[in-house]
Amino acid sequence: KKSEHLKYIILSLRFPSPCHPAAPPEHMKEPLAYMRKAQGSWEKRILKSLNSMCTELSIPLAQKRPVSEQKELLNKWNEMGTDEPDLSLFRPVYAPKDFLEVLMNLRNPNYENGEQPSFRNHLGLIQVPLKVKDIPELKEDFSELGLNIGQLGIDDSAQVPPEFFENEHVRLGQKVLAEQDSAAAQQYVRQGCPTALRADLWALILNISNQPEDILYYEQLKSNVIQHDLLVDSLIYKDVKLTASNDDYYFVFEDYLYQVLLCFSRDTSVLEHFTYSSATPPKSYIQGKLGMEEYAVFYPPNGVIPFHGFSMYVAPLCFLYHEPSKLYQIFREMYVRFFFRLHSISSHPSGIVSLCLLFETLLQTHLPQLFYHLREIGAQPLRISFKWMVRAFSGYLATDQLLLLWDRILGYNSLEILAVLAAAVFAFRAVNLMEVTSLAAAE
Amino acid sequence: FRIMAGKVKWVTDIEKSVLINNFEKRGWIQVAENEDWNFYWMSVQTIRNVFSVETGYRLSDDQIVNHFPNHYELTRKDLMVKNIKRYRKELEKEGSPLAEKDENGKYIYLDFVPVTFMLPADYNLFVEEFRKNPSSTWIMKPCGKAQGKGIFLINKLSQIKKWSRDSKTSSFVSQSSKEAYVISLYINNPLLIGGKKFDLRLYVLVSTYRPLRCYMYKLGFCRFCTVKYTPSTSELDNMFVHLTNVAIQKHGDDYNHIHGGKWAVSNLRLYLESTRGKEVTNKLFDEIHWIIVQSLKAVAPVMNNDKHCFECYGYDIIIDDKLKPWLIEVNASPSLTSSTANDRILKYNLINDTLNIAVPNGEIPDCKWNKSPPKEVLGNYEILYDEEMAQSDGPDRDLRNRSGQSAGVKGNRARDSGKPVLTTWK
C-alpha cells in the first residue's frame, strides 16, 4: 500500500496536470503549438552548432576508446581534474544569454501585439501571454513562508534563542526521517532543512535509497564512460574548468563533477523525462546511414546537450553527498524533476519562460519606477537576472543560502520561487539601482 | 587612561599593502625606525634585535610592537613541542584531570601534537619509536625555516643517516639552530574532501599571556593540495601531494589564481555538518579551539609577557580521518602576501581587526591599559579564551562541561550579553 502511495506521489510530482484522455502525447510535453515549434527550432540550432564543431575539429560524436586509453582513464577515474586535455578549440554549445535572445523573440501567432507598447502592455523582454501568479496568489501558495512562521536560516540565527523555533523544528525533522514519510518531508522542508538532516530529507523526497541495483547501474554507466568517448565529454570538461573549478565554494569537488556528468550523458533512463518535457532528444545516425531509422541513436545517449554553466547544477549537491553513486542519483532526479525546465521552451508554470514573465511582472507591478529607470538606461532587469534563474542561483548565492533555496524548490515542487527571489534581490537593491546609469553598473 | 593628542606614528619593515593601507586609512603617520614611533609592525628578525640584551632597547609606554620577545617558545617547532611536553608533565605531577591518560598511556585531552623528536639530539629515542612501527612515515622539518622549505618525508632510517652520525659525534657541541630538525610522525590518514588533502590555517591574536587573553579569527581557511592525495610510497617525493603550504602549491600545474586552493572554514563546517552531523562537527571545532588554548597555556609561563606586545599567530592544523585535529605548527609571521583577490580582502580585514583590538580607537597607545577591548571592536575576531573572565566564572566548573557551542562561524552564540561562551572550560 505504501509503495502504491509513493508511486502516486512520484507520478503526480512529475506530471502535475492530468491530460484529457484524448490528448495526443505532444500535449503532455507542451500543449501550445507555437511553443513546441520554438523549442524545435532551438533544438535544431543547437544540434547544428554541435555538428559543425564536430566537423570543424574532425572529431566524431562518439568513438570507442582504445584499450590503453581505457586503462588510463580507469586509473585516473578519481582525479580526472588533473587531466589537462587541450580544450582550447572547444566552445560551449550555447550560453544562457543566447537562450535569452531566443525567448525574447517568442511570439504567440494568435495574439495581436500591436505596434506600440502602452502602459498596459508588458514593458519587459518576454512578450508572450502566459498566466503568472500575482502576489496574493503567491502568498497563498507559499503560505509557509509567511512572516509569522519560523524559517531556518533566519529564525535560528545567533540572536534568537533556539527554544523559540530551531529546537522544535529539528526534532520534527528527526521524526519525519524516522518515519520515512516522504510527503511529510516535502511539507517539512518548506521551512528549511537543518544542515545535518538535509541530505537524508532530500533523498526521502526524491525517493533515492541507493540500493545495490542503483549502485550497479551507476557502475555500468561508469564502464560506458571508460569504453566510449563522446564529444560532449569535452564540453563537460570545458564547462567544469570554466565554472566550478574557479568557484570558491565548489572547486574542491571538481573530480566528482566529472564522475557525475560523464555518466549522466550516457544514462538512457534520462530519456524517460522527454515524455513530459517540451524538448525532444537529438537524433544522430551511424556514419553513412543518414535517415535510416534503424541506425538512429539519441545523442548524447541521455538526450541532454550541456550548455555553459550546466555543471553548476551538480556542484552544490557535493556538499551533501560524498558517495558518487548517491550523488549521481540525487542529481539525476533533480534534473528530471526541475532543472530540465530551466533550459527548454515551454508554457509550464515552472518553465523558464513563465519564470521570466513572473519576474518581470512582479517587478513592473511593484517597483514600476525602478523597472522603468533600468529599462531607460538599457539595463532590462531580465538581462541581469536571467542567468541567476537558469542556474537556479547556483554560483550566485553562498552555498548555505543556496541549499535553503533549493529546500523550498523541493518543498513546493515548483521553481517559481526563483523568480520571486530574483525580484526580491532587485527590491532589496532598489535604492542603489535607481542611481546607476548603465547595465554594467547595475550588474 | 589618558587620551593623548596627535596621530600614531608607525614603522614597518614588511612592505605589504595590506599593512600599509590599514595604517594609512587610520590617518597614522609613517616615520623611520630611528625616529619616535608608537607602532612598529616588525619582522621576526627585527624583534630579535629590539629585545636582544646587547641593544638594551627600552620601549616607552606609548610604544607597541607586534611580537612577544620570545615568541619562538611557541613558534619554533622544537620549542613548541618541548613546552607542550613540559606542560603535560607538570599537570600530571599536580594530579590535574587534564593530564588524564587512557589505558594505552596516551593523554586523553592533551594528545594533540604528533609524536615528535629533535634531531640529532633525540636520534636514539626516535629510532626506538620508529622500530615499533617500521612501515610508518615521518616528516622532517628544519626548525628555523618556514613556507615548507627544506621539508621532506622519510620511511626508511637510511634516509636520515646524516643525523645518526651527528648524534654520535657531537653530544657536547651545541648544534647551530640552522641545522636542527624535528621529525614527527606523519599523519598519513588525513581527512580528505573531494579526495584532496588540506590543512587549516587559523589566525589567533594574543594580547596578553598572563592573564591569557586570546582571540580567534572567524575567517580561517582550508588550504588544499592541488594534486590528489595518495599515501602510496612512490609519491613521497611529490611535495605537491603532501605539503599544503601555498608557497609550494603555487608552483604546481593546477594552481588556480582565483581561489588559490583556499576554502573558507565556514564551508568546511557546512560540509561536515551536512555529511557527518552536527554533534561530531561541533566536537571537532570545540577540540580545535581547545588545542589552541592549551598550546598557549603551555607556553604562557615561559613567555615574556611584555606589556608592549601583542601577536597574531598563524596556526596550522591537520584533521585526520577520525575527525581528530592535530597541531602542526604555529607561525609568528603568518604570510601577508595575497595569492588571490579574496585573500587580499581577508588579510586586509585581518590586519584591520587586529589593529582595532591592539591599538584601541586608533589612538596613541598607552601600554598600561587593561587590554580589554569592548565587544564592538572585535570585528571578525571572537574571544577564544579570557583567563580573567574564566576565573571569575566560579572555580567548580566540570572539565567535561565544555559548551557544545564553539566559536563557530555562525557567530557568537552567547546567550548572556557579552559573556564569551568558550570560557566555560577552565
XYZ file of N, CA, C and O in Angstrom, chain A residues 28 41 152 156 205 218-219 256 258 265 278 304 312 323 326 362 364 385 430:
76
model
N 1.213 16.387 -23.649
C 1.788 16.122 -22.338
C 3.135 16.823 -22.239
O 3.557 17.278 -21.193
N 12.822 24.587 -33.146
C 13.809 25.420 -33.863
C 15.069 25.578 -33.044
O 16.185 25.523 -33.576
N 14.294 28.348 8.904
C 15.716 28.128 9.156
C 16.500 29.065 8.256
O 16.098 29.371 7.143
N 16.929 30.912 13.249
C 17.859 30.115 14.052
C 19.190 30.836 14.146
O 20.204 30.238 14.403
N 12.561 12.781 -0.107
C 11.625 13.450 -1.011
C 11.828 12.974 -2.453
O 10.869 12.749 -3.189
N 24.986 2.541 -11.651
C 25.987 3.608 -11.759
C 27.325 3.043 -12.247
O 27.987 3.638 -13.101
N 27.703 1.884 -11.716
C 28.963 1.267 -12.143
C 28.928 0.939 -13.624
O 29.929 1.050 -14.335
N 34.458 15.085 -8.606
C 33.134 14.472 -8.505
C 32.238 14.909 -9.664
O 31.377 14.157 -10.125
N 33.039 15.487 -12.762
C 33.246 14.657 -13.947
C 32.598 13.296 -13.750
O 31.953 12.765 -14.657
N 25.620 11.718 -19.108
C 25.467 11.788 -20.570
C 25.127 10.440 -21.178
O 24.541 10.372 -22.252
N 9.055 19.580 -22.936
C 8.762 20.102 -24.268
C 9.886 19.757 -25.240
O 9.731 19.865 -26.446
N 20.591 14.976 -23.553
C 20.761 16.323 -22.992
C 22.118 16.889 -23.399
O 23.152 16.335 -23.018
N 27.103 23.499 -12.824
C 26.739 24.155 -11.562
C 25.440 23.597 -10.977
O 25.106 23.892 -9.836
N 29.233 10.124 -1.621
C 29.312 8.808 -2.235
C 28.850 8.979 -3.679
O 27.702 9.380 -3.931
N 25.320 7.797 -4.966
C 24.178 8.507 -4.385
C 24.094 9.937 -4.929
O 23.024 10.420 -5.285
N 6.279 40.872 -11.633
C 6.391 41.271 -10.230
C 7.108 42.615 -10.116
O 6.672 43.510 -9.396
N 7.583 44.925 -12.468
C 6.877 46.029 -13.099
C 5.691 46.478 -12.258
O 5.384 47.660 -12.184
N 18.980 39.174 -14.380
C 18.522 38.071 -13.535
C 18.371 36.746 -14.272
O 18.245 35.698 -13.633
N 17.012 48.265 -4.580
C 16.322 49.284 -5.368
C 16.957 50.668 -5.237
O 17.155 51.361 -6.234
